[in-house]
CSV table of C-alpha atoms in Angstrom, one decimal:
chain,number,residue,atom,x,y,z
A,15,MET,CA,-59.0,-38.2,-43.2
A,16,ALA,CA,-61.9,-37.5,-45.5
A,17,HIS,CA,-65.3,-39.1,-46.2
A,18,ALA,CA,-65.8,-40.8,-49.5
A,19,THR,CA,-68.2,-43.2,-51.2
A,20,ASP,CA,-67.3,-45.9,-53.7
A,21,GLY,CA,-69.7,-47.1,-56.4
A,22,GLY,CA,-67.1,-48.0,-59.0
A,23,GLY,CA,-63.9,-47.0,-57.3
A,24,SER,CA,-64.4,-43.5,-55.8
A,25,ILE,CA,-62.6,-44.3,-52.5
A,26,ARG,CA,-59.8,-46.3,-54.1
A,27,ILE,CA,-59.2,-44.1,-57.2
A,28,PRO,CA,-58.6,-40.8,-55.3
A,29,ALA,CA,-56.5,-42.7,-52.8
A,30,SER,CA,-54.4,-44.1,-55.6
A,31,ASN,CA,-54.0,-40.8,-57.4
A,32,CYS,CA,-53.2,-38.8,-54.2
A,33,GLY,CA,-50.9,-41.3,-52.3
A,34,LEU,CA,-53.5,-42.1,-49.7
A,35,PHE,CA,-54.9,-45.3,-48.2
A,36,GLY,CA,-58.5,-46.2,-49.1
A,37,VAL,CA,-60.8,-49.2,-48.3
A,38,LYS,CA,-64.1,-49.9,-50.0
A,39,PRO,CA,-66.1,-51.8,-47.4
A,40,THR,CA,-68.1,-54.9,-47.9
A,41,ARG,CA,-71.6,-54.3,-49.2
A,42,GLY,CA,-73.8,-53.6,-46.1
A,43,ARG,CA,-70.8,-52.9,-43.8
A,44,ASN,CA,-71.7,-49.3,-43.2
A,45,PRO,CA,-75.3,-47.9,-43.2
A,46,ALA,CA,-76.3,-45.7,-46.2
A,47,GLY,CA,-79.1,-44.0,-44.4
A,48,PRO,CA,-81.1,-42.2,-43.1
A,49,ASP,CA,-82.9,-41.8,-46.4
A,50,VAL,CA,-81.9,-44.9,-48.3
A,51,GLY,CA,-81.0,-48.5,-47.4
A,52,GLU,CA,-78.3,-49.0,-50.1
A,53,GLY,CA,-76.6,-47.1,-52.9
A,54,TRP,CA,-76.8,-48.3,-56.5
A,55,SER,CA,-78.3,-51.7,-55.6
A,56,GLY,CA,-75.5,-52.3,-53.2
A,57,MET,CA,-72.6,-51.3,-55.5
A,58,SER,CA,-72.0,-48.0,-53.6
A,59,THR,CA,-70.7,-48.0,-50.0
A,60,GLY,CA,-69.3,-45.3,-47.9
A,61,HIS,CA,-66.1,-45.0,-45.8
A,62,VAL,CA,-63.0,-42.7,-45.8
A,63,VAL,CA,-59.6,-42.1,-47.4
A,64,SER,CA,-56.8,-41.7,-44.8
A,65,ARG,CA,-53.1,-41.3,-44.5
A,66,SER,CA,-52.7,-44.3,-42.2
A,67,VAL,CA,-54.2,-47.8,-42.0
A,68,ARG,CA,-54.9,-47.3,-38.3
A,69,ASP,CA,-57.2,-44.3,-38.9
A,70,SER,CA,-59.2,-46.2,-41.5
A,71,ALA,CA,-59.7,-49.2,-39.2
A,72,ARG,CA,-60.7,-47.0,-36.3
A,73,MET,CA,-63.2,-45.1,-38.4
A,74,MET,CA,-64.8,-48.4,-39.6
A,75,ASP,CA,-65.1,-49.4,-35.9
A,76,CYS,CA,-67.1,-46.2,-35.4
A,77,THR,CA,-69.4,-46.6,-38.4
A,78,HIS,CA,-70.0,-50.3,-39.2
A,79,GLY,CA,-73.2,-52.2,-38.4
A,80,ALA,CA,-76.8,-52.0,-39.5
A,81,ALA,CA,-78.9,-49.0,-38.7
A,82,PRO,CA,-82.6,-49.5,-37.8
A,83,GLY,CA,-84.5,-50.4,-40.9
A,84,ASP,CA,-81.5,-51.3,-43.1
A,85,PRO,CA,-82.4,-54.1,-45.6
A,86,TYR,CA,-79.3,-56.2,-44.8
A,87,ALA,CA,-75.9,-56.1,-43.1
A,88,ALA,CA,-72.5,-57.5,-43.7
A,89,PRO,CA,-71.2,-60.3,-41.5
A,90,ALA,CA,-70.2,-59.0,-38.1
A,91,PRO,CA,-66.4,-58.8,-37.5
A,92,ALA,CA,-64.8,-61.2,-35.1
A,93,ARG,CA,-63.2,-58.3,-33.2
A,94,PRO,CA,-62.7,-54.6,-33.6
A,95,PHE,CA,-61.0,-53.7,-36.9
A,96,ALA,CA,-58.5,-51.6,-35.0
A,97,GLU,CA,-57.3,-54.8,-33.4
A,98,GLU,CA,-56.5,-56.2,-36.9
A,99,VAL,CA,-53.9,-53.5,-37.4
A,100,GLY,CA,-50.6,-55.0,-36.3
A,101,ALA,CA,-52.1,-58.5,-36.0
A,102,ASP,CA,-50.2,-61.4,-37.7
A,103,PRO,CA,-51.9,-62.1,-41.1
A,104,GLY,CA,-50.3,-65.5,-41.3
A,105,GLN,CA,-49.2,-66.8,-44.7
A,106,LEU,CA,-51.7,-65.4,-47.2
A,107,ARG,CA,-52.4,-66.9,-50.6
A,108,ILE,CA,-52.3,-64.0,-53.0
A,109,ALA,CA,-53.4,-64.1,-56.7
A,110,LEU,CA,-51.4,-61.7,-58.9
A,111,MET,CA,-53.0,-59.9,-61.8
A,112,THR,CA,-51.1,-57.8,-64.3
A,113,ASP,CA,-54.1,-57.6,-66.7
A,114,GLY,CA,-57.4,-55.9,-66.1
A,115,PHE,CA,-60.4,-58.2,-65.6
A,116,ASP,CA,-61.0,-57.8,-69.3
A,117,GLY,CA,-57.7,-59.5,-70.1
A,118,ARG,CA,-56.0,-56.3,-71.5
A,119,PRO,CA,-52.6,-55.5,-69.9
A,120,LEU,CA,-52.2,-52.8,-67.3
A,121,ASP,CA,-49.8,-49.9,-68.0
A,122,GLY,CA,-46.1,-50.8,-67.7
A,123,GLU,CA,-45.6,-48.6,-64.7
A,124,CYS,CA,-48.6,-50.1,-63.0
A,125,ILE,CA,-47.3,-53.6,-63.7
A,126,GLU,CA,-43.9,-52.6,-62.2
A,127,GLY,CA,-45.6,-51.4,-59.0
A,128,THR,CA,-47.7,-54.6,-58.8
A,129,LYS,CA,-44.7,-56.9,-59.3
A,130,ASN,CA,-42.6,-54.9,-56.8
A,131,THR,CA,-45.5,-55.3,-54.3
A,132,ALA,CA,-45.7,-59.1,-55.1
A,133,LYS,CA,-42.0,-59.4,-54.3
A,134,LEU,CA,-42.5,-57.4,-51.0
A,135,CYS,CA,-45.4,-59.8,-50.1
A,136,GLU,CA,-43.2,-62.8,-50.8
A,137,ASP,CA,-40.4,-61.3,-48.6
A,138,LEU,CA,-43.0,-61.0,-45.8
A,139,GLY,CA,-43.7,-64.7,-46.1
A,140,HIS,CA,-46.8,-64.8,-48.3
A,141,LYS,CA,-47.4,-67.0,-51.3
A,142,VAL,CA,-48.0,-65.1,-54.5
A,143,GLU,CA,-48.8,-66.7,-57.9
A,144,PRO,CA,-50.4,-65.5,-61.2
A,145,ALA,CA,-54.1,-66.2,-61.2
A,146,GLN,CA,-57.3,-64.4,-62.3
A,147,PRO,CA,-61.0,-65.0,-61.7
A,148,LYS,CA,-63.1,-65.6,-64.8
A,149,LEU,CA,-65.9,-63.0,-64.7
A,150,ASP,CA,-68.3,-62.1,-67.5
A,151,VAL,CA,-66.9,-58.6,-67.9
A,152,GLY,CA,-69.3,-57.6,-70.7
A,153,ALA,CA,-72.4,-58.6,-68.8
A,154,LEU,CA,-71.2,-56.8,-65.7
A,155,ASP,CA,-70.4,-53.7,-67.7
A,156,ARG,CA,-73.9,-53.7,-69.1
A,157,ALA,CA,-75.5,-54.4,-65.7
A,158,SER,CA,-73.5,-51.6,-64.0
A,159,ARG,CA,-74.5,-49.1,-66.6
A,160,THR,CA,-78.2,-50.0,-66.3
A,161,ILE,CA,-78.1,-49.8,-62.5
A,162,ILE,CA,-76.2,-46.5,-62.5
A,163,ALA,CA,-78.4,-45.0,-65.2
A,164,GLY,CA,-81.6,-45.9,-63.3
A,165,ASN,CA,-80.3,-44.4,-60.1
A,166,VAL,CA,-79.1,-41.2,-61.8
A,167,TRP,CA,-82.5,-40.8,-63.4
A,168,ASN,CA,-84.2,-41.3,-60.0
A,169,ALA,CA,-81.9,-38.8,-58.3
A,170,VAL,CA,-82.4,-36.1,-61.0
A,171,ARG,CA,-86.2,-36.8,-61.1
A,172,LEU,CA,-86.7,-36.5,-57.4
A,173,ARG,CA,-84.5,-33.4,-57.1
A,174,CYS,CA,-86.5,-31.6,-59.8
A,175,GLN,CA,-89.7,-32.8,-58.3
A,176,ALA,CA,-88.6,-31.1,-55.0
A,177,LEU,CA,-87.8,-28.0,-56.9
A,178,GLY,CA,-91.2,-28.0,-58.6
A,179,ARG,CA,-90.0,-28.3,-62.2
A,180,GLU,CA,-89.4,-30.8,-65.0
A,181,PRO,CA,-86.0,-32.4,-65.3
A,182,SER,CA,-83.8,-30.7,-68.0
A,183,GLY,CA,-80.3,-31.1,-69.4
A,184,GLN,CA,-79.6,-27.6,-68.2
A,185,ASP,CA,-79.7,-28.8,-64.6
A,186,VAL,CA,-76.7,-31.2,-64.8
A,187,GLU,CA,-73.6,-32.1,-66.7
A,188,ALA,CA,-73.9,-33.7,-70.1
A,189,VAL,CA,-72.9,-37.2,-69.0
A,190,THR,CA,-75.3,-37.1,-66.1
A,191,TRP,CA,-78.2,-36.1,-68.3
A,192,ALA,CA,-77.3,-38.7,-70.9
A,193,LEU,CA,-77.2,-41.4,-68.1
A,194,ALA,CA,-80.5,-40.1,-66.7
A,195,GLN,CA,-82.2,-40.4,-70.1
A,196,GLU,CA,-80.9,-43.9,-70.5
A,197,GLY,CA,-82.2,-44.8,-67.1
A,198,ALA,CA,-85.6,-43.3,-67.9
A,199,ALA,CA,-85.8,-45.5,-71.0
A,200,ALA,CA,-84.8,-48.8,-69.2
A,201,SER,CA,-87.5,-51.2,-68.1
A,202,ALA,CA,-88.0,-52.7,-64.7
A,203,GLY,CA,-87.1,-56.0,-66.2
A,204,ASP,CA,-83.8,-54.5,-67.4
A,205,TYR,CA,-83.0,-53.4,-63.9
A,206,ALA,CA,-84.0,-56.7,-62.3
A,207,GLU,CA,-81.8,-58.6,-64.7
A,208,SER,CA,-78.9,-56.4,-64.0
A,209,VAL,CA,-79.1,-57.0,-60.3
A,210,MET,CA,-79.3,-60.7,-61.0
A,211,ILE,CA,-76.2,-60.6,-63.2
A,212,MET,CA,-74.2,-58.9,-60.4
A,213,HIS,CA,-75.3,-61.5,-57.9
A,214,GLN,CA,-74.4,-64.4,-60.3
A,215,GLN,CA,-70.9,-62.9,-60.9
A,216,GLY,CA,-70.5,-62.4,-57.1
A,217,ARG,CA,-70.8,-66.2,-56.7
A,218,GLN,CA,-68.1,-66.7,-59.4
A,219,LEU,CA,-65.7,-64.4,-57.5
A,220,ALA,CA,-66.6,-66.1,-54.2
A,221,ALA,CA,-65.6,-69.5,-55.7
A,222,PHE,CA,-62.2,-68.0,-56.7
A,223,PHE,CA,-61.7,-66.8,-53.1
A,224,GLN,CA,-62.0,-70.4,-51.9
A,225,ASP,CA,-58.5,-70.9,-53.3
A,226,TYR,CA,-57.0,-67.4,-52.6
A,227,ASP,CA,-57.2,-64.9,-49.7
A,228,LEU,CA,-56.5,-61.8,-51.8
A,229,ILE,CA,-56.2,-60.6,-55.4
A,230,LEU,CA,-53.3,-58.2,-56.1
A,231,SER,CA,-53.2,-55.7,-58.9
A,232,SER,CA,-52.7,-52.0,-59.5
A,233,THR,CA,-55.7,-49.9,-58.6
A,234,LEU,CA,-55.9,-48.2,-62.1
A,235,ARG,CA,-54.8,-49.2,-65.6
A,236,HIS,CA,-52.6,-46.1,-65.8
A,237,PRO,CA,-50.8,-43.7,-63.5
A,238,PRO,CA,-52.7,-40.5,-62.8
A,239,LEU,CA,-54.3,-38.9,-65.8
A,240,PRO,CA,-54.1,-35.1,-66.5
A,241,LEU,CA,-57.1,-33.1,-65.2
A,242,GLY,CA,-59.9,-33.0,-67.8
A,243,ALA,CA,-58.8,-36.2,-69.6
A,244,ILE,CA,-62.2,-37.7,-68.8
A,245,ASP,CA,-64.8,-35.0,-69.5
A,246,MET,CA,-68.2,-35.0,-67.8
A,247,GLN,CA,-69.4,-32.6,-70.6
A,248,ASP,CA,-68.7,-35.2,-73.2
A,249,ASN,CA,-71.8,-35.4,-75.4
A,250,ASP,CA,-71.0,-39.0,-76.5
A,251,LEU,CA,-72.0,-41.2,-73.5
A,252,ASP,CA,-70.5,-44.4,-75.1
A,253,HIS,CA,-67.2,-42.6,-75.6
A,254,TYR,CA,-67.2,-41.4,-72.0
A,255,TRP,CA,-68.1,-44.8,-70.7
A,256,ARG,CA,-65.3,-46.5,-72.6
A,257,GLN,CA,-62.8,-44.0,-71.5
A,258,LEU,CA,-63.7,-44.4,-67.8
A,259,PHE,CA,-64.9,-48.0,-67.3
A,260,VAL,CA,-62.9,-49.8,-70.0
A,261,ASP,CA,-59.7,-47.8,-70.6
A,262,GLU,CA,-59.0,-46.6,-67.0
A,263,ILE,CA,-60.9,-48.4,-64.2
A,264,ALA,CA,-60.2,-52.0,-65.3
A,265,ILE,CA,-60.1,-53.4,-61.7
A,266,THR,CA,-62.1,-51.4,-59.1
A,267,PRO,CA,-65.7,-51.7,-60.3
A,268,PHE,CA,-65.8,-55.5,-60.1
A,269,TYR,CA,-65.5,-55.4,-56.3
A,270,ASN,CA,-68.5,-53.0,-56.3
A,271,ASN,CA,-70.5,-55.4,-58.5
A,272,THR,CA,-69.8,-58.4,-56.3
A,273,GLY,CA,-69.9,-56.6,-52.9
A,274,CYS,CA,-66.4,-57.6,-51.9
A,275,PRO,CA,-64.1,-55.4,-49.9
A,276,ALA,CA,-61.0,-54.0,-51.5
A,277,MET,CA,-58.2,-51.4,-50.8
A,278,SER,CA,-55.8,-49.2,-52.5
A,279,VAL,CA,-52.4,-49.0,-50.8
A,280,PRO,CA,-49.9,-46.2,-51.7
A,281,LEU,CA,-46.9,-48.4,-52.4
A,282,HIS,CA,-45.5,-47.2,-55.7
A,283,MET,CA,-44.4,-44.0,-57.5
A,284,SER,CA,-44.3,-43.5,-61.3
A,285,SER,CA,-41.2,-42.4,-63.1
A,286,ASP,CA,-42.8,-38.9,-63.2
A,287,GLY,CA,-43.0,-38.9,-59.4
A,288,LEU,CA,-46.7,-39.5,-59.1
A,289,PRO,CA,-48.4,-42.0,-56.8
A,290,VAL,CA,-49.6,-45.4,-58.2
A,291,GLY,CA,-51.9,-47.2,-55.8
A,292,ILE,CA,-51.7,-51.0,-55.4
A,293,HIS,CA,-55.0,-52.8,-55.1
A,294,PHE,CA,-56.0,-55.8,-53.0
A,295,GLY,CA,-59.4,-57.4,-53.1
A,296,ALA,CA,-60.7,-59.8,-50.5
A,297,SER,CA,-63.6,-62.2,-50.0
A,298,PHE,CA,-67.0,-60.9,-48.9
A,299,GLY,CA,-66.9,-59.7,-45.3
A,300,ASP,CA,-63.2,-60.0,-44.9
A,301,GLU,CA,-61.9,-56.5,-44.3
A,302,ALA,CA,-59.9,-58.0,-41.4
A,303,THR,CA,-57.4,-59.6,-43.8
A,304,LEU,CA,-57.1,-56.4,-45.7
A,305,PHE,CA,-56.3,-54.4,-42.6
A,306,ARG,CA,-53.8,-57.0,-41.3
A,307,LEU,CA,-51.8,-57.0,-44.6
A,308,ALA,CA,-52.1,-53.2,-45.1
A,309,ALA,CA,-50.5,-52.6,-41.6
A,310,GLN,CA,-47.8,-55.1,-42.4
A,311,LEU,CA,-47.1,-53.4,-45.7
A,312,GLU,CA,-47.2,-49.9,-44.1
A,313,ALA,CA,-44.5,-51.0,-41.6
A,314,ALA,CA,-42.3,-52.6,-44.3
A,315,ALA,CA,-42.7,-49.7,-46.8
A,316,PRO,CA,-43.9,-46.6,-44.9
A,317,TRP,CA,-45.7,-43.9,-47.0
A,318,PHE,CA,-46.9,-41.4,-44.4
A,319,ASP,CA,-44.2,-38.8,-45.1
A,320,ARG,CA,-43.9,-39.4,-48.9
A,321,VAL,CA,-44.9,-36.6,-51.2
A,322,PRO,CA,-44.8,-36.3,-55.0
A,323,ASP,CA,-41.6,-34.9,-56.6
């Protein structure tokens, strides 16, 4: 088990690429303190990656709940998360996505893993059908970039202030510095509008979850990329952003934007013998359903002893 935080997928993406199980909790489920009340206006939450569903659930039992002074908290669970592991999930209504939220198709190997998982879910008694929520992907992308840039600038500025010197591009990687400069140039109004957009789109996703319990897709658009394929020393921020947020992470950030919980489950291997995570998203506050289904999938298709070829 290892600690991780997730502001756009950084629990679920390493889990997907390393054959591990990873849950991004609901916004406000785990405290972010002691120094801050939230990360990236609620987009970033902390938890773990683990080899088993059981360990992830037990760790969430240890960490969830508001700390003194937290600005808000996720809805309290009905019972310990560990008790959801092995509990009957009932027949779940699962929406199947083989495109990213932007409407562009996922890689063929990712689609294969997603469809195989859909068949497994049907064999387990769940109802699966193609469906996709309608989100304003462009607006969410712009809002995310503004919020991330503002927080990067604040982190760089405060660190350099503590060191007693002016911020400089020599202190950080090229992408970090470009984001910091973009954040410094944004207005308070830009930031406030970005938070408002996230909350509006969260309501859109909440409406979709009135008809479905879960959304099924692959975690990433492609199987694992070679090391260095996305370069933090890229001097073109727009190019870096497209590579990462458009071409590769076509699923995960939207659960950060809306605050909903989601998980990557190690259920598929590519033709090259590399892990391909399968992604499930749930409604706000409903980690319980994720843990119930994950445990059911783990029993039906065990992964604990699987290693890449």
